[in-house]
Amino acid sequence: MLEESDEDYDGPDAYVDEEDDTALDLEELQDSIQERTGVAREPPMLRQIFPSLFNTQNVHRTDTGSNGNGSEPRQLRTISIRDLQILLDLRSVESPINYEEDDDDEIGHAGDWHQPWFPPHTEPQQLGVALLMGGEFGSVSSKIRSKKKKKNISRMILDQSSRPRGALSRENMTSDLIPNTNGTAVASYAANIYCGQFSKDYSFYYTCCQDFRLHIYDMTSPPSPYIKRPRNLRRSATGVWDDSDRDHDTTLKILKTIQGCTGRWTITDSHLSPDNERMIYSSIVSGMASPTVYMTSTLDSSVTQTPISFQDPNQRQRARTHWGWDEDSFGIWSCRFSADGNEVVAGGSGQIFVYDLLADRRTVKIKAHEDDVNSCCWADTASGNVLISASDDTFLKVWDRRSLGASQKPSGVLVGHTEGITNVSAKGDGRYIISNGKDQALRLWDLRKMCSSEDFDNGADRNYRLREFDYRYGHYPKPKRAAHPRDCSVMTYRGHAVLRTLIRCHFSPAETTGGQYLYSGSADGKIHIWSLDGRIVQVLDRSKTLAMTFDPSAEEYIPNSTRSTVCVRDVSWNGNEPMMMSAGWDGGGQSLSKSVVARHEWKGLSKMSYSLENWMEKQNVERDERATRTRRTLRVPASPRPPLTTTMSANNAQLYGFPPGYFVIRNLANGRLWDVGGDDVEDGVEIILWPEKEKSLVETLRSPDANNQVFFIDTSGALCSRSSGHAVDVEGDRLVLRHRRPISQPYPNEYSHPLPHFSYSQETQRITASFQCDPAYPPPAAQTSTAWMRKTYVLSAIPMPKPKSLLDNASAFLSSAVITPISFFSGGTAQRKATPEDVFSGDIDLTEDETLEQDRGVEGEADDCSELIRRLRVLTIGQRDAPTEGESARKRRQWEILPLRTSAAHRRLLK
């Protein structure tokens, strides 16, 4: 029986390792022949090697089947001329092998392999600019100042003392501070790094290596001076790496080193729990073991590692395939904690699994893809209900966690890549995600534009992968298509090389940049950073990374020589400071390390190598280029461009009476504005009425803290909050924020339903809501009544009188004591009027409030409570029994819309 060993692994992250003990080492073989024969060796030629190697393809081995009744010829694994040339890292077919050069370069120079077939964007793209100015990727005012080159951090800090608007937003100061240095080494290893990320609070940084070690570093302490120590870069006779950790050098403070459970080939993925106290990591297991994810603690001294097995339960006798593998054996390429940390989701060989940590059992197993699931992530990190899986079958699929397992079909599919997908990462708002593809493209997706499962099954499931393309060889042949014909991605970013390994990509931190940048490692040894508008704004070259003896925060130094870096697999951007850490596979030079972690900081003019004159010249050139583009735009007739605060035009969306761009909504009765309660972004947060936070309507003069009082109409016609980007929905009689939810059956229902449309009438100054289905969402058997269609749903403020005093309560008691006996003798029953307190306490449903308007009286109309908050409700009015309105009730239903503008023009209201 033939069995594949760990070193023969040929999975997605396999690469040719010339320093491995089992690799083809012709030099040692010839040295041994020279010692025995005394004949000096000659450099082997390909014409001498190929015939002997390809003669082995005709060797057959007879193996008796499991039933013992027959034999089957089995051909040994073949190797092509191209495979052998790459294996030996030859420069040409006719030239001899240069061992001295190849010994220092494990894989070779990525620049020799990669040829970009589609150039990256050099100008801002219209769709990307609309996203930047849409309010969903950080402060718009900060971007406007940056675009006009009027952003001066020192001046902003000085002016803050004279501005009565509270603390200055970190994003306003740091959104333009992109790491701009090629980095300084802070850690090196004798094994390749496959994961390197910051914790959620950025207090520590961790790496996972191919030697199954996990290192955790303290990021609250600065790097210490480098002290050289003896190192051991060789494996022992048993194949175990040096237990004394002498193959690891670092200037960072080590919090913990964990020796992981040895698996097959490498640690493929890792993830931290929401509280940063636990970590899970996955690996490829051998064919004799069950697929397992291990869980360990991060910061305490415990070395306990809990295995999480995804094997089928109660499987007494596991079937074996022809090659000795278990049918239940597979590799796990990605693993993630759930939002509450009580479940683990893993992606394997075309499958998705869910393990319940509290119940200690696997609960879900789905055949999700036709190929390996290389990566998975949660679209919304707060609720953790929408799961994204990315596969080598070129598709990303969207799954609803609550129905995962009950249905084998995804909620939607994201179609666009033409080759397998190496990584998927989410912004965390439930809407936007990015993915790295082997088609050398990073794509941005909007989950609202995903392809439905029905459309996917009706033709969109066709893939356009190139035949015989293997990204591990480092060469991407010229493709026939730049994207899938059914491409539903929003933007495409190019310029990097997604080769050799599963290169990862991420959004920039929301705390300091608003997520307006995308960044990725690359097989060409560089870190590429894109603006959301499509342009590459920074490229960091790991071949120019300084040695560990340099201070990462000191003045930037240009090295005289460069190192040959194979690829940058993972990068992580710190959200507390403009700094990132990159994990690169070091390819040679004088270094004996196989992997180096580098620290890339943002350094100002005083620490950069260029002079002030060069900087001013660069600024003048950029200013002239902008002026040239502006003049060219003015000369060419074109449709007028929308203002920077406009997220869409009337041609692209129905505005339903609202103005294009951003606006605030004010109630005529109490002067308060619509406000997202607590400036929150969670699903179900109530929309309330609150006093105006910002008087100015000019974008550049407004405080970002007032964005929760700003709204807009998106491209689908939904009313959305600017601070979170989420749409406004009706829940009962309240207005709430609503995250995008996958469709669940029976549709529509209370959880999954079409969003209502809000319309504004300039004549009546009313805002009404219209629904596509009964807003009560009755069960399907009861969905026969059409009475809801004949009703009008009007938005109104609810008055709040001041609480009654003790004297008022005593007076009410005496009045009741007198009226009750009189009504008893008169034979009637005292009719009690509904008070505002009954409405507020819920004793009377708010939809009945309309019948009480004429009965409120002076007391009911009072709105003199000292509290700042007022409630906003959806009132249901029938066509026949619409009550008469008083002046106060009419004003409570009237609103004025105040559009925001980019210039200090005359203030004009939309009525």
Coordinates of C-alpha atoms in Angstrom, one line a residue, residues 135-663:
G135 CA -20.0 58.1 4.7
E136 CA -19.6 54.3 5.1
F137 CA -15.8 54.4 5.2
G138 CA -15.0 57.1 7.8
S139 CA -15.4 60.8 8.0
V140 CA -16.0 62.6 4.7
S141 CA -14.8 66.0 5.9
S142 CA -11.4 64.5 6.6
K143 CA -11.2 63.2 3.0
I144 CA -12.2 66.6 1.6
R145 CA -9.4 68.3 3.5
S146 CA -6.9 65.6 2.4
K147 CA -8.0 66.0 -1.2
K148 CA -7.5 69.8 -1.1
K149 CA -4.2 69.3 0.7
K150 CA -5.5 71.5 3.6
K151 CA -5.0 69.0 6.3
N152 CA -2.5 70.2 8.9
I153 CA -2.4 67.9 12.0
S154 CA -0.4 70.4 14.1
R155 CA -2.9 73.2 13.3
M156 CA -5.8 70.9 14.0
I157 CA -4.5 70.1 17.5
L158 CA -3.8 73.8 18.3
D159 CA -7.2 74.9 17.1
Q160 CA -8.9 72.2 19.1
S161 CA -8.5 74.2 22.3
S162 CA -10.6 77.0 20.9
R163 CA -13.4 74.8 19.5
P164 CA -16.3 73.9 21.7
R165 CA -16.9 70.5 20.0
G166 CA -15.2 68.1 22.4
A167 CA -12.3 65.8 21.7
L168 CA -10.8 65.7 18.2
S169 CA -11.5 62.5 16.3
R170 CA -8.5 60.2 15.9
E171 CA -9.5 59.5 12.4
N172 CA -9.3 63.2 11.4
M173 CA -5.7 63.3 12.5
T174 CA -4.5 59.8 11.4
S175 CA -6.4 58.9 8.3
D176 CA -3.6 60.1 6.0
L177 CA -0.8 58.6 8.1
I178 CA 0.0 55.5 6.0
P179 CA 3.1 53.4 7.0
N180 CA 5.7 54.6 4.5
T181 CA 8.9 52.7 5.5
N182 CA 10.3 49.5 4.2
G183 CA 10.5 48.2 7.7
T184 CA 13.0 46.9 10.3
A185 CA 13.3 43.3 11.2
V186 CA 12.0 42.6 14.7
A187 CA 11.8 38.8 14.7
S188 CA 13.3 36.0 12.6
Y189 CA 12.6 32.3 12.4
A190 CA 14.1 29.1 10.9
A191 CA 10.6 28.2 9.7
N192 CA 8.1 29.9 7.4
I193 CA 5.4 32.1 9.0
Y194 CA 1.9 31.4 7.9
C195 CA -0.1 33.8 10.2
G196 CA 0.9 37.1 11.8
Q197 CA -1.8 39.3 13.3
F198 CA -2.5 41.8 16.0
S199 CA -5.1 41.1 18.7
K200 CA -8.3 43.0 18.6
D201 CA -7.1 45.6 21.1
Y202 CA -3.7 45.7 19.5
S203 CA -2.0 44.9 22.8
F204 CA -0.2 41.9 21.4
Y205 CA 1.0 40.4 18.1
Y206 CA 1.1 36.7 17.4
T207 CA 2.7 34.5 14.7
C208 CA 2.2 30.9 13.7
C209 CA 5.1 29.0 12.1
Q210 CA 5.6 26.0 10.0
D211 CA 7.4 24.3 12.9
F212 CA 4.0 24.4 14.8
R213 CA 5.2 27.1 17.2
L214 CA 3.0 30.0 18.2
H215 CA 4.8 33.2 19.4
I216 CA 2.9 36.0 21.3
Y217 CA 4.6 39.4 21.7
D218 CA 3.8 42.3 23.9
M219 CA 3.1 45.4 21.7
T220 CA 2.8 47.8 24.7
S221 CA 6.5 47.7 25.2
P222 CA 9.0 49.1 22.6
P223 CA 11.5 46.9 20.9
S224 CA 14.6 46.2 22.9
P225 CA 18.2 46.5 21.5
Y226 CA 19.2 43.4 19.6
I227 CA 21.5 40.9 21.3
K228 CA 22.9 38.2 19.1
R229 CA 22.8 34.7 20.5
P230 CA 23.8 31.3 19.1
R231 CA 21.2 29.7 16.9
N232 CA 20.3 26.3 15.8
L233 CA 18.8 26.2 12.3
R234 CA 18.9 22.4 11.8
R235 CA 16.4 19.7 12.7
S236 CA 17.4 16.9 15.0
A237 CA 17.6 13.3 13.9
T238 CA 13.9 12.8 14.9
G239 CA 12.8 15.7 12.7
V240 CA 11.8 17.9 15.6
W241 CA 12.8 21.5 15.6
D242 CA 15.1 22.8 18.4
D243 CA 13.2 22.8 21.6
S244 CA 15.3 25.5 23.2
D245 CA 13.9 28.1 20.7
R246 CA 17.4 29.0 19.6
D247 CA 16.2 29.2 16.0
H248 CA 14.1 32.3 16.9
D249 CA 15.5 35.8 17.3
T250 CA 13.5 38.9 18.3
T251 CA 13.7 42.4 19.8
L252 CA 10.1 42.2 20.9
K253 CA 9.1 41.2 24.4
I254 CA 7.9 37.6 24.3
L255 CA 4.7 37.0 26.4
K256 CA 4.4 33.3 25.5
T257 CA 5.7 30.6 23.2
I258 CA 3.3 27.7 22.5
Q259 CA 4.5 24.4 21.0
G260 CA 1.5 23.4 19.0
C261 CA 0.4 19.9 18.3
T262 CA 2.3 18.7 15.3
G263 CA 0.2 18.2 12.2
R264 CA 0.9 17.9 8.5
W265 CA 3.0 20.4 6.6
T266 CA 2.1 23.6 8.6
I267 CA -0.4 25.6 10.6
T268 CA -2.8 26.8 8.0
D269 CA -4.8 29.4 9.9
S270 CA -5.5 30.8 13.4
H271 CA -8.0 33.1 15.1
L272 CA -8.5 34.8 18.4
S273 CA -11.7 34.6 20.5
P274 CA -13.6 37.9 21.0
D275 CA -12.1 38.4 24.4
N276 CA -8.5 37.7 23.1
E277 CA -8.0 35.0 25.8
R278 CA -8.2 31.9 23.6
M279 CA -6.7 31.0 20.2
I280 CA -7.5 28.3 17.8
Y281 CA -5.3 27.0 15.0
S282 CA -5.8 24.5 12.2
S283 CA -3.5 22.2 10.3
I284 CA -3.5 19.5 7.7
V285 CA -3.6 16.1 9.4
S286 CA -2.3 12.9 8.1
G287 CA -4.6 10.4 6.4
M288 CA -4.7 8.2 9.6
A289 CA -6.0 11.0 11.9
S290 CA -9.2 12.9 12.1
P291 CA -9.4 16.6 11.1
T292 CA -8.8 18.6 14.2
V293 CA -8.6 22.3 15.3
Y294 CA -6.7 23.0 18.5
M295 CA -7.7 25.6 21.1
T296 CA -5.2 27.1 23.6
S297 CA -5.0 30.1 25.9
T298 CA -3.0 33.2 24.9
L299 CA -1.8 35.1 27.9
D300 CA -1.8 32.8 31.0
S301 CA 0.8 30.2 31.7
S302 CA -1.3 27.2 30.8
V303 CA 0.0 24.9 28.1
T304 CA -3.2 22.9 27.7
Q305 CA -4.4 22.5 24.2
T306 CA -7.9 21.3 23.6
P307 CA -8.5 19.3 20.4
I308 CA -11.7 20.1 18.5
S309 CA -12.4 17.1 16.2
F310 CA -14.6 17.6 13.1
Q311 CA -14.8 13.8 12.4
D312 CA -18.2 12.3 11.9
P313 CA -19.5 11.2 15.3
N314 CA -20.0 7.5 16.2
Q315 CA -18.2 6.2 13.2
R316 CA -17.0 2.8 14.3
Q317 CA -15.4 1.6 11.1
R318 CA -13.9 4.2 8.8
A319 CA -13.7 3.3 5.2
R320 CA -10.4 3.6 3.4
T321 CA -9.9 4.8 -0.1
H322 CA -7.6 3.0 -2.6
W323 CA -4.6 5.0 -1.4
G324 CA -5.0 4.4 2.3
W325 CA -6.8 7.6 3.1
D326 CA -9.9 7.8 5.3
E327 CA -13.0 9.1 3.5
D328 CA -13.5 11.4 6.5
S329 CA -10.0 12.8 6.3
F330 CA -9.5 16.3 4.9
G331 CA -7.4 19.4 5.4
I332 CA -8.7 22.4 7.4
W333 CA -7.5 25.7 5.7
S334 CA -9.5 28.2 7.8
C335 CA -11.0 28.4 11.2
R336 CA -13.0 31.2 13.0
F337 CA -14.6 31.8 16.4
S338 CA -18.2 32.9 16.4
A339 CA -19.1 36.3 17.6
D340 CA -19.9 35.1 21.1
G341 CA -16.9 32.7 21.2
N342 CA -19.0 29.6 21.8
E343 CA -18.7 28.1 18.4
V344 CA -15.9 27.3 16.0
V345 CA -16.5 27.5 12.2
A346 CA -14.0 25.7 9.9
G347 CA -13.5 25.4 6.2
G348 CA -12.0 22.2 4.8
S349 CA -11.9 20.3 1.5
G350 CA -15.0 21.8 0.0
Q351 CA -16.9 21.7 3.3
I352 CA -18.0 24.0 6.1
F353 CA -18.3 22.8 9.7
V354 CA -19.6 24.2 12.9
Y355 CA -18.6 23.0 16.3
D356 CA -20.5 23.9 19.5
L357 CA -17.9 24.3 22.3
L358 CA -20.6 24.3 25.0
A359 CA -22.2 21.1 23.8
D360 CA -18.8 19.7 22.8
R361 CA -19.9 18.3 19.5
R362 CA -20.0 19.1 15.8
T363 CA -23.4 20.5 14.8
V364 CA -23.1 21.3 11.1
K365 CA -21.4 19.8 8.1
I366 CA -22.2 21.2 4.6
K367 CA -20.8 20.4 1.2
A368 CA -20.4 24.1 0.4
H369 CA -18.0 24.2 -2.6
E370 CA -16.6 22.1 -5.4
D371 CA -13.0 22.7 -4.3
D372 CA -11.0 23.5 -1.1
V373 CA -12.4 26.2 1.2
N374 CA -9.3 28.4 1.6
S375 CA -10.8 31.0 3.8
C376 CA -13.9 32.1 5.7
C377 CA -14.9 35.1 7.8
W378 CA -17.9 36.8 9.5
A379 CA -19.4 39.6 7.5
D380 CA -20.7 41.3 10.7
T381 CA -18.4 41.0 13.6
A382 CA -20.9 42.2 16.0
S383 CA -23.7 39.7 15.5
G384 CA -21.9 36.9 13.6
N385 CA -24.9 35.9 11.7
V386 CA -23.6 36.1 8.1
L387 CA -20.7 33.8 7.2
I388 CA -18.6 34.1 4.0
S389 CA -16.7 31.2 2.5
A390 CA -14.1 31.5 -0.2
S391 CA -12.9 28.6 -2.3
D392 CA -10.6 27.4 -5.1
D393 CA -13.8 27.0 -7.2
T394 CA -13.5 30.8 -7.7
F395 CA -16.7 31.7 -5.8
L396 CA -17.5 33.3 -2.5
K397 CA -20.7 32.1 -0.8
V398 CA -22.8 33.8 1.8
W399 CA -24.4 31.7 4.5
D400 CA -26.9 32.6 7.2
R401 CA -25.6 31.1 10.5
R402 CA -29.1 30.6 11.9
S403 CA -30.2 28.4 9.1
L404 CA -26.8 26.8 8.5
G405 CA -27.3 23.1 8.4
A406 CA -31.0 23.3 7.7
S407 CA -30.4 24.3 4.1
Q408 CA -27.6 23.2 1.8
K409 CA -28.0 26.3 -0.4
P410 CA -26.3 29.6 0.4
S411 CA -28.2 32.8 0.8
G412 CA -26.2 34.3 -2.1
V413 CA -23.0 33.9 -4.2
L414 CA -20.4 36.5 -5.1
V415 CA -19.2 35.9 -8.7
G416 CA -16.2 37.7 -10.3
H417 CA -12.9 35.9 -9.8
T418 CA -11.7 33.7 -12.6
E419 CA -9.2 31.7 -10.4
G420 CA -9.3 30.3 -6.9
I421 CA -9.6 32.6 -3.9
T422 CA -6.8 32.7 -1.3
N423 CA -8.3 34.9 1.4
V424 CA -11.5 36.8 2.3
S425 CA -11.7 39.6 4.8
A426 CA -14.6 41.6 6.1
K427 CA -15.0 45.3 7.0
G428 CA -17.2 44.2 9.9
D429 CA -20.3 46.2 9.0
G430 CA -22.2 43.3 7.4
R431 CA -22.0 44.9 4.0
Y432 CA -18.5 45.1 2.5
I433 CA -15.8 42.3 2.1
I434 CA -12.7 41.9 0.1
S435 CA -11.0 38.9 -1.4
N436 CA -7.7 38.0 -2.9
G437 CA -7.8 35.8 -6.0
K438 CA -5.2 33.8 -7.9
D439 CA -6.3 35.8 -11.0
Q440 CA -4.0 38.5 -9.5
A441 CA -7.0 40.7 -8.4
L442 CA -8.3 42.0 -5.1
R443 CA -12.0 42.6 -5.3
L444 CA -14.3 44.6 -3.2
W445 CA -17.9 43.2 -2.7
D446 CA -21.2 44.7 -1.5
L447 CA -23.3 41.9 -0.1
R448 CA -26.4 43.8 -1.3
K449 CA -25.4 43.0 -4.8
M450 CA -24.7 39.3 -4.5
C451 CA -26.0 36.8 -7.0
S452 CA -29.0 34.7 -5.8
S453 CA -28.7 31.0 -5.5
E454 CA -31.3 30.6 -8.3
D455 CA -29.3 32.8 -10.7
F456 CA -26.1 31.0 -9.7
D457 CA -27.6 27.6 -10.5
N458 CA -28.9 29.0 -13.8
G459 CA -25.6 29.7 -15.4
A460 CA -23.5 31.9 -13.1
D461 CA -21.8 28.8 -11.6
R462 CA -19.6 28.3 -14.6
N463 CA -15.9 28.8 -13.9
Y464 CA -13.3 30.2 -16.2
R465 CA -10.1 28.8 -14.7
L466 CA -7.0 28.3 -16.8
R467 CA -6.1 24.7 -17.4
E468 CA -2.9 23.5 -15.9
F469 CA -2.3 26.7 -14.0
D470 CA -0.7 26.2 -10.7
Y471 CA -0.1 29.4 -8.7
R472 CA 2.6 27.8 -6.6
Y473 CA 5.0 27.9 -9.6
G474 CA 5.0 31.7 -9.5
H475 CA 3.8 32.3 -13.0
Y476 CA 0.4 33.4 -14.1
P477 CA -0.3 32.8 -17.9
K478 CA -2.2 35.4 -19.8
P479 CA -5.9 34.9 -19.0
K480 CA -8.7 35.1 -21.5
R481 CA -10.9 37.2 -19.3
A482 CA -10.3 39.9 -16.8
A483 CA -13.3 38.9 -14.8
H484 CA -16.3 36.5 -14.8
P485 CA -19.0 37.5 -17.2
R486 CA -21.5 37.7 -14.3
D487 CA -19.1 39.8 -12.2
C488 CA -20.9 41.5 -9.3
S489 CA -18.0 43.0 -7.5
V490 CA -17.9 46.7 -6.8
M491 CA -14.2 47.5 -7.4
T492 CA -11.1 45.6 -8.6
Y493 CA -7.5 46.4 -7.4
R494 CA -4.4 45.1 -9.1
G495 CA -0.6 45.4 -9.0
H496 CA 0.3 42.7 -6.5
A497 CA 1.3 39.0 -7.1
V498 CA -1.0 36.4 -5.6
L499 CA 1.3 33.5 -6.1
R500 CA 3.3 30.9 -4.2
T501 CA 1.0 30.8 -1.2
L502 CA -2.4 31.9 0.1
I503 CA -1.7 35.6 0.2
R504 CA -3.9 37.5 2.6
C505 CA -5.6 40.9 2.4
H506 CA -7.3 43.2 4.9
F507 CA -9.2 46.5 5.5
S508 CA -7.3 49.3 7.2
P509 CA -8.3 49.9 10.8
A510 CA -11.6 51.7 11.3
E511 CA -10.4 53.4 14.4
T512 CA -7.8 55.5 12.6
T513 CA -8.6 55.4 8.9
G514 CA -12.3 54.5 8.7
G515 CA -11.4 51.4 6.6
Q516 CA -10.7 53.6 3.5
Y517 CA -7.6 51.6 2.6
L518 CA -7.0 48.0 1.5
Y519 CA -3.7 46.3 1.8
S520 CA -2.2 42.9 0.9
G521 CA 1.0 41.0 0.9
S522 CA 2.5 39.9 -2.4
A523 CA 4.8 37.2 -3.8
D524 CA 7.0 40.0 -5.3
G525 CA 8.2 40.8 -1.8
K526 CA 6.2 44.0 -1.5
I527 CA 3.2 45.3 0.5
H528 CA 0.6 47.0 -1.6
I529 CA -1.8 49.6 -0.1
W530 CA -4.7 50.9 -2.2
S531 CA -7.1 53.7 -1.6
L532 CA -10.7 52.7 -1.9
D533 CA -10.9 54.7 -5.2
G534 CA -8.6 52.2 -6.9
R535 CA -5.2 53.9 -6.7
I536 CA -2.1 52.4 -5.2
V537 CA -1.1 54.9 -2.5
Q538 CA 1.9 53.1 -1.0
V539 CA 4.2 50.2 -1.8
L540 CA 6.6 49.0 0.8
D541 CA 9.5 46.9 -0.4
R542 CA 10.5 44.1 2.0
S543 CA 13.8 43.5 0.0
K544 CA 15.0 46.8 1.6
T545 CA 14.0 45.9 5.1
L546 CA 16.7 46.8 7.6
A547 CA 18.4 44.3 9.9
M548 CA 17.4 43.7 13.5
T549 CA 20.3 45.8 14.7
F550 CA 18.5 49.0 13.6
D551 CA 16.0 51.0 15.6
P552 CA 12.6 50.8 13.9
S553 CA 11.7 54.3 15.1
A554 CA 15.0 55.9 14.2
E555 CA 15.7 58.0 11.1
E556 CA 15.1 56.0 7.9
Y557 CA 18.2 54.4 6.5
I558 CA 18.6 53.3 2.9
P559 CA 20.6 50.0 2.8
N560 CA 23.4 49.6 0.3
S561 CA 22.3 46.0 -0.6
T562 CA 18.9 44.4 -0.7
R563 CA 17.8 41.0 0.3
S564 CA 15.9 38.6 -1.8
T565 CA 12.4 38.2 -0.3
V566 CA 10.3 35.3 -1.6
C567 CA 6.9 36.7 -0.6
V568 CA 4.9 38.6 2.0
R569 CA 2.2 36.2 3.1
D570 CA 0.4 38.2 5.9
V571 CA 0.3 41.8 7.0
S572 CA -1.5 43.5 10.0
W573 CA -2.1 47.2 10.5
N574 CA -2.1 48.5 14.1
G575 CA -5.2 50.5 15.0
N576 CA -3.5 52.5 17.8
E577 CA -0.7 54.0 15.7
P578 CA 0.3 54.3 12.1
M579 CA 2.3 51.1 12.0
M580 CA 2.0 47.6 10.5
M581 CA 3.8 44.3 10.8
S582 CA 4.5 42.0 7.9
A583 CA 5.4 38.4 7.8
G584 CA 7.7 37.6 4.9
W585 CA 9.4 34.4 3.7
D586 CA 13.0 35.5 3.4
G587 CA 14.7 34.1 0.4
G588 CA 18.4 34.4 0.8
G589 CA 21.2 36.9 1.0
Q590 CA 23.5 36.4 4.0
S591 CA 20.6 35.6 6.3
L592 CA 20.1 32.1 7.5
S593 CA 16.5 32.8 8.5
K594 CA 13.6 31.5 6.5
S595 CA 11.1 34.1 7.8
V596 CA 11.4 37.6 9.1
V597 CA 8.7 39.8 10.7
A598 CA 9.3 43.5 10.0
R599 CA 7.9 46.6 11.6
H600 CA 6.8 49.4 9.2
E601 CA 6.1 52.8 10.7
W602 CA 4.9 56.1 9.4
K603 CA 7.8 58.5 9.6
G604 CA 7.5 62.2 9.0
L605 CA 9.8 64.5 7.0
S606 CA 12.4 64.7 9.8
K607 CA 13.1 61.0 9.7
M608 CA 12.9 60.3 6.0
S609 CA 15.9 60.3 3.7
Y610 CA 14.8 63.1 1.3
S611 CA 15.3 66.8 2.0
L612 CA 12.8 69.5 2.5
E613 CA 13.5 70.8 -1.0
N614 CA 12.7 67.5 -2.5
W615 CA 9.5 67.3 -0.5
M616 CA 8.4 70.8 -1.7
E617 CA 9.2 69.9 -5.3
K618 CA 7.1 66.7 -5.0
Q619 CA 4.2 68.8 -3.6
N620 CA 4.5 71.3 -6.4
V621 CA 4.5 68.5 -9.1
E622 CA 1.4 66.9 -7.5
R623 CA -0.4 70.4 -7.4
D624 CA 0.5 71.0 -11.1
E625 CA -0.9 67.5 -12.0
R626 CA -4.2 68.2 -10.2
A627 CA -4.5 71.6 -12.0
T628 CA -3.8 70.0 -15.4
R629 CA -6.5 67.4 -14.8
T630 CA -8.9 70.1 -13.7
R631 CA -8.3 72.2 -16.8
R632 CA -8.7 69.1 -19.0
T633 CA -12.0 68.3 -17.3
L634 CA -13.3 71.8 -17.9
R635 CA -12.4 71.7 -21.6
V636 CA -14.1 68.4 -22.2
P637 CA -17.9 68.6 -22.3
A638 CA -19.3 66.1 -19.7
S639 CA -22.2 65.6 -17.5
P640 CA -22.0 67.7 -14.3
R641 CA -20.4 65.7 -11.4
P642 CA -22.2 65.4 -8.1
P643 CA -20.9 67.2 -5.1
L644 CA -18.5 65.3 -2.8
T645 CA -21.3 64.7 -0.3
T646 CA -23.6 63.1 -2.8
T647 CA -23.7 59.4 -2.6
M648 CA -25.9 58.9 -5.7
S649 CA -27.8 60.8 -8.3
A650 CA -31.4 60.9 -9.1
N651 CA -30.7 58.9 -12.2
N652 CA -29.3 56.0 -10.2
A653 CA -31.9 55.9 -7.4
Q654 CA -35.4 57.0 -6.4
L655 CA -35.0 59.7 -3.9
Y656 CA -38.7 59.7 -2.9
G657 CA -38.8 63.4 -2.3
F658 CA -35.6 63.6 -0.3
P659 CA -32.6 65.6 -1.6
P660 CA -29.5 63.9 -3.1
G661 CA -26.6 63.6 -0.8
Y662 CA -26.6 64.0 3.0
F663 CA -29.3 65.8 5.0

